[in-house]
Amino acid sequence: MSETASKGQDYESSLSGATSGVAEFERRKGALYSVQHALHTNPALVPLIVLVLSIVVFGLLLGSKFFSPFALTLILQQVQIVGIVAAAQSLVILTAGIDLSVGAIMVLSSVVMGQFTFRYGLPPAVAVLCGLACGTLMGFINGILVAKVKLPPFIVTLGMWQIVLATNFLYSANETIRAQDIEAQAPLFQFFGTVIAIGGARLTYGAIFMVVLFLFLAYVLKQTAWGRHVYAIGDDKEAAELSGIETDKVLISVYMASGLICAFAGWALVGRIGSVSPTSGQLANIESITAVVIGGISLFGGRGDVLGSLFGALIVGVFTLGLRLLGADAQWTYLLIGVLIIAAVAVDQWIRKVST
């Protein structure tokens, strides 16, 4: 009994001498860590800095030839299609997926719009709605195969890319609907190509739609439960399921939204080139992924800002126009974009270390 009492006294004395502070982890300090943390909390900061620097550099090299309202708004016009498709791609990549079918869905939607009016005689407004529904349906099929059948997004969208591309050529018979015919019978198809002159600047409704779309998606992803669920699924799908998120429904809705946005891109494509061409937009899937990666959205999912994809598309546009005005070989554009892609992924890997 006395032995037990002595042990109790030893325990009490040890406890009284112990520190009452809460355990703390050592905090990493230094300027480098501060920068790393800032970039982790603001993923769009890097592409924004690159965009501003590239505009400044080309502005200094080319003067008013580049740094003018006309030239800068011309960049918006040139990247509007890639930008809209990149918005769709961003949603999918945020869920740790990828969509290789975005370009094919875009073109098929535009072909449906054209064929429904010029082959079946439907009013242009109805044909546009059918095209938007077509894109949404393609996205729904992708979502079902990924969420319900549990197939990898890469394989699903790779297969869908080929299926939709073949359907596009078979359905259209590889025939282009001319711009003159569209202008005469269905000017609504060219709505997004309408130019608005503001001083020296020249904007199209397509470019305005692209910017508004990105602002809308940025708000939805940051301020709504659906947006937070998208990030949660991309970060850890199993943890999201355990927390009560209906991951299958969210994934299907993401792919449907992606398909719908691609259909809008198809409508804007008609306005941009003036005609309905089944051979247009063949590289939109690769170009959209390029914009998203340069824009700082992680290919691993769960991290990034959709506005970064807009900046990424604009960076490509700035380099393309700037080098063209300098008279450089077009291959330099691809070389620099390739360097930017690798650098963006390297920076993403470095930034991710802040959370480990």
JSON list of C-alpha atoms in Angstrom, two decimals, residues 60-290:
[
{"chain": "A", "resi": 60, "resn": "LEU", "atom": "CA", "xyz": [9.30, 48.03, -74.61]},
{"chain": "A", "resi": 61, "resn": "LEU", "atom": "CA", "xyz": [10.52, 46.10, -77.66]},
{"chain": "A", "resi": 62, "resn": "LEU", "atom": "CA", "xyz": [7.70, 47.10, -80.01]},
{"chain": "A", "resi": 63, "resn": "GLY", "atom": "CA", "xyz": [6.44, 50.37, -78.57]},
{"chain": "A", "resi": 64, "resn": "SER", "atom": "CA", "xyz": [3.01, 51.55, -79.65]},
{"chain": "A", "resi": 65, "resn": "LYS", "atom": "CA", "xyz": [2.93, 48.85, -82.31]},
{"chain": "A", "resi": 66, "resn": "PHE", "atom": "CA", "xyz": [2.17, 46.39, -79.51]},
{"chain": "A", "resi": 67, "resn": "PHE", "atom": "CA", "xyz": [1.24, 48.53, -76.52]},
{"chain": "A", "resi": 68, "resn": "SER", "atom": "CA", "xyz": [-1.95, 49.97, -77.98]},
{"chain": "A", "resi": 69, "resn": "PRO", "atom": "CA", "xyz": [-5.68, 49.44, -77.32]},
{"chain": "A", "resi": 70, "resn": "PHE", "atom": "CA", "xyz": [-6.10, 47.80, -80.73]},
{"chain": "A", "resi": 71, "resn": "ALA", "atom": "CA", "xyz": [-3.25, 45.30, -80.27]},
{"chain": "A", "resi": 72, "resn": "LEU", "atom": "CA", "xyz": [-4.17, 44.40, -76.69]},
{"chain": "A", "resi": 73, "resn": "THR", "atom": "CA", "xyz": [-7.84, 43.85, -77.52]},
{"chain": "A", "resi": 74, "resn": "LEU", "atom": "CA", "xyz": [-6.76, 41.87, -80.59]},
{"chain": "A", "resi": 75, "resn": "ILE", "atom": "CA", "xyz": [-5.12, 39.41, -78.17]},
{"chain": "A", "resi": 76, "resn": "LEU", "atom": "CA", "xyz": [-8.48, 38.98, -76.42]},
{"chain": "A", "resi": 77, "resn": "GLN", "atom": "CA", "xyz": [-10.13, 38.23, -79.76]},
{"chain": "A", "resi": 78, "resn": "GLN", "atom": "CA", "xyz": [-7.46, 35.70, -80.71]},
{"chain": "A", "resi": 79, "resn": "VAL", "atom": "CA", "xyz": [-7.62, 33.74, -77.44]},
{"chain": "A", "resi": 80, "resn": "GLN", "atom": "CA", "xyz": [-11.38, 33.84, -76.89]},
{"chain": "A", "resi": 81, "resn": "ILE", "atom": "CA", "xyz": [-12.02, 30.30, -78.20]},
{"chain": "A", "resi": 82, "resn": "VAL", "atom": "CA", "xyz": [-9.10, 28.74, -76.34]},
{"chain": "A", "resi": 83, "resn": "GLY", "atom": "CA", "xyz": [-10.06, 30.73, -73.25]},
{"chain": "A", "resi": 84, "resn": "ILE", "atom": "CA", "xyz": [-13.65, 29.50, -73.20]},
{"chain": "A", "resi": 85, "resn": "VAL", "atom": "CA", "xyz": [-12.55, 25.89, -73.72]},
{"chain": "A", "resi": 86, "resn": "ALA", "atom": "CA", "xyz": [-9.89, 26.35, -71.01]},
{"chain": "A", "resi": 87, "resn": "ALA", "atom": "CA", "xyz": [-12.66, 27.36, -68.59]},
{"chain": "A", "resi": 88, "resn": "ALA", "atom": "CA", "xyz": [-14.34, 24.02, -69.27]},
{"chain": "A", "resi": 89, "resn": "GLN", "atom": "CA", "xyz": [-11.04, 22.18, -68.92]},
{"chain": "A", "resi": 90, "resn": "SER", "atom": "CA", "xyz": [-10.32, 23.95, -65.61]},
{"chain": "A", "resi": 91, "resn": "LEU", "atom": "CA", "xyz": [-13.44, 22.53, -63.97]},
{"chain": "A", "resi": 92, "resn": "VAL", "atom": "CA", "xyz": [-12.48, 18.98, -64.89]},
{"chain": "A", "resi": 93, "resn": "ILE", "atom": "CA", "xyz": [-8.82, 19.31, -63.90]},
{"chain": "A", "resi": 94, "resn": "LEU", "atom": "CA", "xyz": [-9.79, 20.77, -60.52]},
{"chain": "A", "resi": 95, "resn": "THR", "atom": "CA", "xyz": [-11.46, 17.39, -59.80]},
{"chain": "A", "resi": 96, "resn": "ALA", "atom": "CA", "xyz": [-8.13, 15.64, -60.61]},
{"chain": "A", "resi": 97, "resn": "GLY", "atom": "CA", "xyz": [-9.45, 14.61, -64.02]},
{"chain": "A", "resi": 98, "resn": "ILE", "atom": "CA", "xyz": [-8.75, 15.66, -67.59]},
{"chain": "A", "resi": 99, "resn": "ASP", "atom": "CA", "xyz": [-10.97, 16.11, -70.65]},
{"chain": "A", "resi": 100, "resn": "LEU", "atom": "CA", "xyz": [-9.41, 15.37, -74.03]},
{"chain": "A", "resi": 101, "resn": "SER", "atom": "CA", "xyz": [-12.77, 15.63, -75.80]},
{"chain": "A", "resi": 102, "resn": "VAL", "atom": "CA", "xyz": [-13.39, 19.36, -75.26]},
{"chain": "A", "resi": 103, "resn": "GLY", "atom": "CA", "xyz": [-12.30, 20.37, -78.77]},
{"chain": "A", "resi": 104, "resn": "ALA", "atom": "CA", "xyz": [-14.35, 17.68, -80.48]},
{"chain": "A", "resi": 105, "resn": "ILE", "atom": "CA", "xyz": [-17.44, 18.54, -78.41]},
{"chain": "A", "resi": 106, "resn": "MET", "atom": "CA", "xyz": [-17.00, 22.20, -79.33]},
{"chain": "A", "resi": 107, "resn": "VAL", "atom": "CA", "xyz": [-16.88, 21.46, -83.07]},
{"chain": "A", "resi": 108, "resn": "LEU", "atom": "CA", "xyz": [-19.72, 18.93, -83.02]},
{"chain": "A", "resi": 109, "resn": "SER", "atom": "CA", "xyz": [-21.95, 21.43, -81.20]},
{"chain": "A", "resi": 110, "resn": "SER", "atom": "CA", "xyz": [-21.28, 24.03, -83.88]},
{"chain": "A", "resi": 111, "resn": "VAL", "atom": "CA", "xyz": [-21.96, 21.48, -86.62]},
{"chain": "A", "resi": 112, "resn": "VAL", "atom": "CA", "xyz": [-25.28, 20.53, -84.98]},
{"chain": "A", "resi": 113, "resn": "MET", "atom": "CA", "xyz": [-26.28, 24.19, -84.91]},
{"chain": "A", "resi": 114, "resn": "GLY", "atom": "CA", "xyz": [-25.47, 24.60, -88.58]},
{"chain": "A", "resi": 115, "resn": "GLN", "atom": "CA", "xyz": [-27.00, 21.35, -89.80]},
{"chain": "A", "resi": 116, "resn": "PHE", "atom": "CA", "xyz": [-30.22, 21.77, -87.82]},
{"chain": "A", "resi": 117, "resn": "THR", "atom": "CA", "xyz": [-30.84, 25.08, -89.57]},
{"chain": "A", "resi": 118, "resn": "PHE", "atom": "CA", "xyz": [-29.49, 24.47, -93.09]},
{"chain": "A", "resi": 119, "resn": "ARG", "atom": "CA", "xyz": [-30.47, 20.79, -93.40]},
{"chain": "A", "resi": 120, "resn": "TYR", "atom": "CA", "xyz": [-33.66, 20.56, -91.36]},
{"chain": "A", "resi": 121, "resn": "GLY", "atom": "CA", "xyz": [-34.85, 24.16, -91.60]},
{"chain": "A", "resi": 122, "resn": "LEU", "atom": "CA", "xyz": [-35.11, 24.84, -87.86]},
{"chain": "A", "resi": 123, "resn": "PRO", "atom": "CA", "xyz": [-34.99, 28.47, -86.68]},
{"chain": "A", "resi": 124, "resn": "PRO", "atom": "CA", "xyz": [-31.44, 29.53, -85.73]},
{"chain": "A", "resi": 125, "resn": "ALA", "atom": "CA", "xyz": [-32.43, 30.14, -82.09]},
{"chain": "A", "resi": 126, "resn": "VAL", "atom": "CA", "xyz": [-33.77, 26.58, -81.79]},
{"chain": "A", "resi": 127, "resn": "ALA", "atom": "CA", "xyz": [-30.68, 25.21, -83.54]},
{"chain": "A", "resi": 128, "resn": "VAL", "atom": "CA", "xyz": [-28.43, 27.03, -81.06]},
{"chain": "A", "resi": 129, "resn": "LEU", "atom": "CA", "xyz": [-30.33, 25.47, -78.15]},
{"chain": "A", "resi": 130, "resn": "CYS", "atom": "CA", "xyz": [-29.96, 22.04, -79.77]},
{"chain": "A", "resi": 131, "resn": "GLY", "atom": "CA", "xyz": [-26.22, 22.61, -80.11]},
{"chain": "A", "resi": 132, "resn": "LEU", "atom": "CA", "xyz": [-25.94, 23.61, -76.45]},
{"chain": "A", "resi": 133, "resn": "ALA", "atom": "CA", "xyz": [-27.95, 20.52, -75.48]},
{"chain": "A", "resi": 134, "resn": "CYS", "atom": "CA", "xyz": [-25.65, 18.35, -77.60]},
{"chain": "A", "resi": 135, "resn": "GLY", "atom": "CA", "xyz": [-22.57, 19.58, -75.78]},
{"chain": "A", "resi": 136, "resn": "THR", "atom": "CA", "xyz": [-24.22, 19.07, -72.40]},
{"chain": "A", "resi": 137, "resn": "LEU", "atom": "CA", "xyz": [-25.22, 15.50, -73.39]},
{"chain": "A", "resi": 138, "resn": "MET", "atom": "CA", "xyz": [-21.63, 14.67, -74.38]},
{"chain": "A", "resi": 139, "resn": "GLY", "atom": "CA", "xyz": [-20.47, 15.96, -71.02]},
{"chain": "A", "resi": 140, "resn": "PHE", "atom": "CA", "xyz": [-23.16, 13.90, -69.25]},
{"chain": "A", "resi": 141, "resn": "ILE", "atom": "CA", "xyz": [-21.92, 10.72, -70.95]},
{"chain": "A", "resi": 142, "resn": "ASN", "atom": "CA", "xyz": [-18.35, 11.52, -69.88]},
{"chain": "A", "resi": 143, "resn": "GLY", "atom": "CA", "xyz": [-19.52, 12.14, -66.32]},
{"chain": "A", "resi": 144, "resn": "ILE", "atom": "CA", "xyz": [-21.49, 8.88, -66.10]},
{"chain": "A", "resi": 145, "resn": "LEU", "atom": "CA", "xyz": [-18.53, 6.84, -67.33]},
{"chain": "A", "resi": 146, "resn": "VAL", "atom": "CA", "xyz": [-16.15, 8.52, -64.89]},
{"chain": "A", "resi": 147, "resn": "ALA", "atom": "CA", "xyz": [-18.39, 8.74, -61.82]},
{"chain": "A", "resi": 148, "resn": "LYS", "atom": "CA", "xyz": [-20.61, 5.66, -62.09]},
{"chain": "A", "resi": 149, "resn": "VAL", "atom": "CA", "xyz": [-18.61, 3.19, -64.19]},
{"chain": "A", "resi": 150, "resn": "LYS", "atom": "CA", "xyz": [-15.40, 4.31, -62.42]},
{"chain": "A", "resi": 151, "resn": "LEU", "atom": "CA", "xyz": [-13.30, 4.53, -65.58]},
{"chain": "A", "resi": 152, "resn": "PRO", "atom": "CA", "xyz": [-10.21, 6.79, -65.62]},
{"chain": "A", "resi": 153, "resn": "PRO", "atom": "CA", "xyz": [-11.02, 10.28, -67.00]},
{"chain": "A", "resi": 154, "resn": "PHE", "atom": "CA", "xyz": [-8.07, 10.12, -69.41]},
{"chain": "A", "resi": 155, "resn": "ILE", "atom": "CA", "xyz": [-9.31, 6.90, -71.03]},
{"chain": "A", "resi": 156, "resn": "VAL", "atom": "CA", "xyz": [-12.96, 8.00, -71.11]},
{"chain": "A", "resi": 157, "resn": "THR", "atom": "CA", "xyz": [-12.29, 11.36, -72.73]},
{"chain": "A", "resi": 158, "resn": "LEU", "atom": "CA", "xyz": [-9.65, 9.93, -75.09]},
{"chain": "A", "resi": 159, "resn": "GLY", "atom": "CA", "xyz": [-12.25, 7.49, -76.38]},
{"chain": "A", "resi": 160, "resn": "MET", "atom": "CA", "xyz": [-14.97, 10.15, -76.48]},
{"chain": "A", "resi": 161, "resn": "TRP", "atom": "CA", "xyz": [-12.64, 12.44, -78.40]},
{"chain": "A", "resi": 162, "resn": "GLN", "atom": "CA", "xyz": [-12.33, 9.85, -81.18]},
{"chain": "A", "resi": 163, "resn": "ILE", "atom": "CA", "xyz": [-16.05, 9.01, -81.14]},
{"chain": "A", "resi": 164, "resn": "VAL", "atom": "CA", "xyz": [-17.22, 12.62, -81.28]},
{"chain": "A", "resi": 165, "resn": "LEU", "atom": "CA", "xyz": [-14.61, 13.52, -83.90]},
{"chain": "A", "resi": 166, "resn": "ALA", "atom": "CA", "xyz": [-15.75, 10.67, -86.16]},
{"chain": "A", "resi": 167, "resn": "THR", "atom": "CA", "xyz": [-19.42, 11.52, -85.57]},
{"chain": "A", "resi": 168, "resn": "ASN", "atom": "CA", "xyz": [-18.68, 15.10, -86.50]},
{"chain": "A", "resi": 169, "resn": "PHE", "atom": "CA", "xyz": [-17.20, 14.16, -89.90]},
{"chain": "A", "resi": 170, "resn": "LEU", "atom": "CA", "xyz": [-19.82, 11.50, -90.65]},
{"chain": "A", "resi": 171, "resn": "TYR", "atom": "CA", "xyz": [-22.77, 13.72, -89.75]},
{"chain": "A", "resi": 172, "resn": "SER", "atom": "CA", "xyz": [-21.50, 16.80, -91.58]},
{"chain": "A", "resi": 173, "resn": "ALA", "atom": "CA", "xyz": [-20.20, 14.80, -94.57]},
{"chain": "A", "resi": 174, "resn": "ASN", "atom": "CA", "xyz": [-17.10, 16.97, -94.10]},
{"chain": "A", "resi": 175, "resn": "GLU", "atom": "CA", "xyz": [-18.93, 19.90, -95.68]},
{"chain": "A", "resi": 176, "resn": "THR", "atom": "CA", "xyz": [-18.47, 23.51, -94.59]},
{"chain": "A", "resi": 177, "resn": "ILE", "atom": "CA", "xyz": [-21.40, 25.91, -94.34]},
{"chain": "A", "resi": 178, "resn": "ARG", "atom": "CA", "xyz": [-20.17, 29.13, -95.90]},
{"chain": "A", "resi": 179, "resn": "ALA", "atom": "CA", "xyz": [-20.01, 32.43, -94.06]},
{"chain": "A", "resi": 180, "resn": "GLN", "atom": "CA", "xyz": [-22.10, 34.16, -96.75]},
{"chain": "A", "resi": 181, "resn": "ASP", "atom": "CA", "xyz": [-24.95, 31.68, -96.28]},
{"chain": "A", "resi": 182, "resn": "ILE", "atom": "CA", "xyz": [-24.84, 32.04, -92.50]},
{"chain": "A", "resi": 183, "resn": "GLU", "atom": "CA", "xyz": [-24.82, 35.82, -92.72]},
{"chain": "A", "resi": 184, "resn": "ALA", "atom": "CA", "xyz": [-27.86, 35.76, -95.01]},
{"chain": "A", "resi": 185, "resn": "GLN", "atom": "CA", "xyz": [-29.96, 33.07, -93.31]},
{"chain": "A", "resi": 186, "resn": "ALA", "atom": "CA", "xyz": [-28.71, 32.66, -89.72]},
{"chain": "A", "resi": 187, "resn": "PRO", "atom": "CA", "xyz": [-26.85, 35.77, -88.51]},
{"chain": "A", "resi": 188, "resn": "LEU", "atom": "CA", "xyz": [-27.48, 34.63, -84.91]},
{"chain": "A", "resi": 189, "resn": "PHE", "atom": "CA", "xyz": [-24.71, 32.04, -85.40]},
{"chain": "A", "resi": 190, "resn": "GLN", "atom": "CA", "xyz": [-22.22, 34.89, -85.87]},
{"chain": "A", "resi": 191, "resn": "PHE", "atom": "CA", "xyz": [-23.40, 36.83, -82.81]},
{"chain": "A", "resi": 192, "resn": "PHE", "atom": "CA", "xyz": [-20.20, 36.28, -80.81]},
{"chain": "A", "resi": 193, "resn": "GLY", "atom": "CA", "xyz": [-18.16, 37.64, -83.72]},
{"chain": "A", "resi": 194, "resn": "THR", "atom": "CA", "xyz": [-19.87, 41.04, -83.59]},
{"chain": "A", "resi": 195, "resn": "VAL", "atom": "CA", "xyz": [-17.26, 43.77, -83.07]},
{"chain": "A", "resi": 196, "resn": "ILE", "atom": "CA", "xyz": [-17.71, 46.65, -80.64]},
{"chain": "A", "resi": 197, "resn": "ALA", "atom": "CA", "xyz": [-15.41, 49.65, -81.22]},
{"chain": "A", "resi": 198, "resn": "ILE", "atom": "CA", "xyz": [-14.50, 51.63, -78.09]},
{"chain": "A", "resi": 199, "resn": "GLY", "atom": "CA", "xyz": [-12.01, 54.29, -79.08]},
{"chain": "A", "resi": 200, "resn": "GLY", "atom": "CA", "xyz": [-9.03, 52.44, -80.54]},
{"chain": "A", "resi": 201, "resn": "ALA", "atom": "CA", "xyz": [-10.07, 49.16, -78.92]},
{"chain": "A", "resi": 202, "resn": "ARG", "atom": "CA", "xyz": [-12.07, 46.55, -80.79]},
{"chain": "A", "resi": 203, "resn": "LEU", "atom": "CA", "xyz": [-13.87, 43.96, -78.69]},
{"chain": "A", "resi": 204, "resn": "THR", "atom": "CA", "xyz": [-16.12, 41.13, -79.78]},
{"chain": "A", "resi": 205, "resn": "TYR", "atom": "CA", "xyz": [-19.04, 39.70, -77.85]},
{"chain": "A", "resi": 206, "resn": "GLY", "atom": "CA", "xyz": [-17.08, 36.45, -77.76]},
{"chain": "A", "resi": 207, "resn": "ALA", "atom": "CA", "xyz": [-14.18, 38.08, -75.90]},
{"chain": "A", "resi": 208, "resn": "ILE", "atom": "CA", "xyz": [-16.59, 39.77, -73.49]},
{"chain": "A", "resi": 209, "resn": "PHE", "atom": "CA", "xyz": [-18.38, 36.46, -72.92]},
{"chain": "A", "resi": 210, "resn": "MET", "atom": "CA", "xyz": [-15.04, 34.77, -72.15]},
{"chain": "A", "resi": 211, "resn": "VAL", "atom": "CA", "xyz": [-14.14, 37.31, -69.46]},
{"chain": "A", "resi": 212, "resn": "VAL", "atom": "CA", "xyz": [-17.65, 37.24, -67.92]},
{"chain": "A", "resi": 213, "resn": "LEU", "atom": "CA", "xyz": [-17.58, 33.41, -67.92]},
{"chain": "A", "resi": 214, "resn": "PHE", "atom": "CA", "xyz": [-14.30, 33.32, -66.00]},
{"chain": "A", "resi": 215, "resn": "LEU", "atom": "CA", "xyz": [-15.53, 35.86, -63.45]},
{"chain": "A", "resi": 216, "resn": "PHE", "atom": "CA", "xyz": [-18.74, 33.86, -62.99]},
{"chain": "A", "resi": 217, "resn": "LEU", "atom": "CA", "xyz": [-16.86, 30.57, -62.52]},
{"chain": "A", "resi": 218, "resn": "ALA", "atom": "CA", "xyz": [-14.41, 32.22, -60.10]},
{"chain": "A", "resi": 219, "resn": "TYR", "atom": "CA", "xyz": [-17.34, 33.37, -57.97]},
{"chain": "A", "resi": 220, "resn": "VAL", "atom": "CA", "xyz": [-19.11, 29.98, -58.11]},
{"chain": "A", "resi": 221, "resn": "LEU", "atom": "CA", "xyz": [-15.99, 28.01, -57.22]},
{"chain": "A", "resi": 222, "resn": "LYS", "atom": "CA", "xyz": [-15.09, 30.24, -54.28]},
{"chain": "A", "resi": 223, "resn": "GLN", "atom": "CA", "xyz": [-18.45, 31.28, -52.87]},
{"chain": "A", "resi": 224, "resn": "THR", "atom": "CA", "xyz": [-20.79, 28.29, -53.32]},
{"chain": "A", "resi": 225, "resn": "ALA", "atom": "CA", "xyz": [-21.01, 24.84, -51.74]},
{"chain": "A", "resi": 226, "resn": "TRP", "atom": "CA", "xyz": [-20.79, 23.25, -55.19]},
{"chain": "A", "resi": 227, "resn": "GLY", "atom": "CA", "xyz": [-17.48, 25.00, -55.82]},
{"chain": "A", "resi": 228, "resn": "ARG", "atom": "CA", "xyz": [-16.04, 23.88, -52.50]},
{"chain": "A", "resi": 229, "resn": "HIS", "atom": "CA", "xyz": [-17.15, 20.32, -53.28]},
{"chain": "A", "resi": 230, "resn": "VAL", "atom": "CA", "xyz": [-15.28, 20.47, -56.60]},
{"chain": "A", "resi": 231, "resn": "TYR", "atom": "CA", "xyz": [-12.06, 21.39, -54.79]},
{"chain": "A", "resi": 232, "resn": "ALA", "atom": "CA", "xyz": [-12.68, 18.76, -52.10]},
{"chain": "A", "resi": 233, "resn": "ILE", "atom": "CA", "xyz": [-13.08, 16.00, -54.69]},
{"chain": "A", "resi": 234, "resn": "GLY", "atom": "CA", "xyz": [-9.91, 17.04, -56.46]},
{"chain": "A", "resi": 235, "resn": "ASP", "atom": "CA", "xyz": [-7.96, 17.16, -53.20]},
{"chain": "A", "resi": 236, "resn": "ASP", "atom": "CA", "xyz": [-9.14, 13.79, -51.83]},
{"chain": "A", "resi": 237, "resn": "LYS", "atom": "CA", "xyz": [-12.19, 12.05, -53.29]},
{"chain": "A", "resi": 238, "resn": "GLU", "atom": "CA", "xyz": [-12.43, 9.42, -50.55]},
{"chain": "A", "resi": 239, "resn": "ALA", "atom": "CA", "xyz": [-12.26, 12.01, -47.80]},
{"chain": "A", "resi": 240, "resn": "ALA", "atom": "CA", "xyz": [-14.93, 14.04, -49.61]},
{"chain": "A", "resi": 241, "resn": "GLU", "atom": "CA", "xyz": [-17.21, 10.99, -49.67]},
{"chain": "A", "resi": 242, "resn": "LEU", "atom": "CA", "xyz": [-16.66, 10.36, -45.95]},
{"chain": "A", "resi": 243, "resn": "SER", "atom": "CA", "xyz": [-17.57, 13.97, -45.21]},
{"chain": "A", "resi": 244, "resn": "GLY", "atom": "CA", "xyz": [-20.96, 13.48, -46.86]},
{"chain": "A", "resi": 245, "resn": "ILE", "atom": "CA", "xyz": [-20.35, 14.98, -50.30]},
{"chain": "A", "resi": 246, "resn": "GLU", "atom": "CA", "xyz": [-22.22, 13.21, -53.10]},
{"chain": "A", "resi": 247, "resn": "THR", "atom": "CA", "xyz": [-19.12, 12.92, -55.24]},
{"chain": "A", "resi": 248, "resn": "ASP", "atom": "CA", "xyz": [-20.80, 11.11, -58.15]},
{"chain": "A", "resi": 249, "resn": "LYS", "atom": "CA", "xyz": [-23.40, 13.85, -58.61]},
{"chain": "A", "resi": 250, "resn": "VAL", "atom": "CA", "xyz": [-20.78, 16.58, -58.37]},
{"chain": "A", "resi": 251, "resn": "LEU", "atom": "CA", "xyz": [-18.53, 14.87, -60.92]},
{"chain": "A", "resi": 252, "resn": "ILE", "atom": "CA", "xyz": [-21.40, 14.39, -63.37]},
{"chain": "A", "resi": 253, "resn": "SER", "atom": "CA", "xyz": [-22.40, 18.03, -62.98]},
{"chain": "A", "resi": 254, "resn": "VAL", "atom": "CA", "xyz": [-18.79, 19.12, -63.61]},
{"chain": "A", "resi": 255, "resn": "TYR", "atom": "CA", "xyz": [-18.58, 17.19, -66.87]},
{"chain": "A", "resi": 256, "resn": "MET", "atom": "CA", "xyz": [-22.01, 18.45, -67.93]},
{"chain": "A", "resi": 257, "resn": "ALA", "atom": "CA", "xyz": [-20.94, 22.03, -67.22]},
{"chain": "A", "resi": 258, "resn": "SER", "atom": "CA", "xyz": [-17.76, 21.39, -69.19]},
{"chain": "A", "resi": 259, "resn": "GLY", "atom": "CA", "xyz": [-19.78, 20.10, -72.15]},
{"chain": "A", "resi": 260, "resn": "LEU", "atom": "CA", "xyz": [-22.14, 23.09, -72.02]},
{"chain": "A", "resi": 261, "resn": "ILE", "atom": "CA", "xyz": [-19.24, 25.55, -71.95]},
{"chain": "A", "resi": 262, "resn": "CYS", "atom": "CA", "xyz": [-17.65, 23.74, -74.91]},
{"chain": "A", "resi": 263, "resn": "ALA", "atom": "CA", "xyz": [-20.93, 24.12, -76.80]},
{"chain": "A", "resi": 264, "resn": "PHE", "atom": "CA", "xyz": [-20.83, 27.87, -76.14]},
{"chain": "A", "resi": 265, "resn": "ALA", "atom": "CA", "xyz": [-17.25, 27.77, -77.45]},
{"chain": "A", "resi": 266, "resn": "GLY", "atom": "CA", "xyz": [-18.61, 26.13, -80.61]},
{"chain": "A", "resi": 267, "resn": "TRP", "atom": "CA", "xyz": [-21.10, 28.98, -81.03]},
{"chain": "A", "resi": 268, "resn": "ALA", "atom": "CA", "xyz": [-18.31, 31.51, -80.48]},
{"chain": "A", "resi": 269, "resn": "LEU", "atom": "CA", "xyz": [-16.14, 29.61, -82.99]},
{"chain": "A", "resi": 270, "resn": "VAL", "atom": "CA", "xyz": [-18.72, 30.18, -85.72]},
{"chain": "A", "resi": 271, "resn": "GLY", "atom": "CA", "xyz": [-18.68, 33.88, -84.89]},
{"chain": "A", "resi": 272, "resn": "ARG", "atom": "CA", "xyz": [-14.89, 33.93, -84.94]},
{"chain": "A", "resi": 273, "resn": "ILE", "atom": "CA", "xyz": [-14.31, 32.20, -88.31]},
{"chain": "A", "resi": 274, "resn": "GLY", "atom": "CA", "xyz": [-17.68, 33.10, -89.82]},
{"chain": "A", "resi": 275, "resn": "SER", "atom": "CA", "xyz": [-18.48, 29.59, -91.08]},
{"chain": "A", "resi": 276, "resn": "VAL", "atom": "CA", "xyz": [-19.40, 26.18, -89.70]},
{"chain": "A", "resi": 277, "resn": "SER", "atom": "CA", "xyz": [-16.40, 23.98, -90.43]},
{"chain": "A", "resi": 278, "resn": "PRO", "atom": "CA", "xyz": [-16.04, 20.37, -89.19]},
{"chain": "A", "resi": 279, "resn": "THR", "atom": "CA", "xyz": [-12.25, 20.67, -89.52]},
{"chain": "A", "resi": 280, "resn": "SER", "atom": "CA", "xyz": [-11.82, 23.69, -87.24]},
{"chain": "A", "resi": 281, "resn": "GLY", "atom": "CA", "xyz": [-10.60, 23.66, -83.64]},
{"chain": "A", "resi": 282, "resn": "GLN", "atom": "CA", "xyz": [-8.63, 20.42, -83.96]},
{"chain": "A", "resi": 283, "resn": "LEU", "atom": "CA", "xyz": [-6.03, 21.45, -81.36]},
{"chain": "A", "resi": 284, "resn": "ALA", "atom": "CA", "xyz": [-8.42, 22.99, -78.85]},
{"chain": "A", "resi": 285, "resn": "ASN", "atom": "CA", "xyz": [-7.96, 20.15, -76.35]},
{"chain": "A", "resi": 286, "resn": "ILE", "atom": "CA", "xyz": [-4.17, 20.55, -76.23]},
{"chain": "A", "resi": 287, "resn": "GLU", "atom": "CA", "xyz": [-4.35, 24.35, -76.27]},
{"chain": "A", "resi": 288, "resn": "SER", "atom": "CA", "xyz": [-6.84, 24.36, -73.39]},
{"chain": "A", "resi": 289, "resn": "ILE", "atom": "CA", "xyz": [-4.63, 22.10, -71.27]},
{"chain": "A", "resi": 290, "resn": "THR", "atom": "CA", "xyz": [-1.70, 24.40, -72.06]}
]
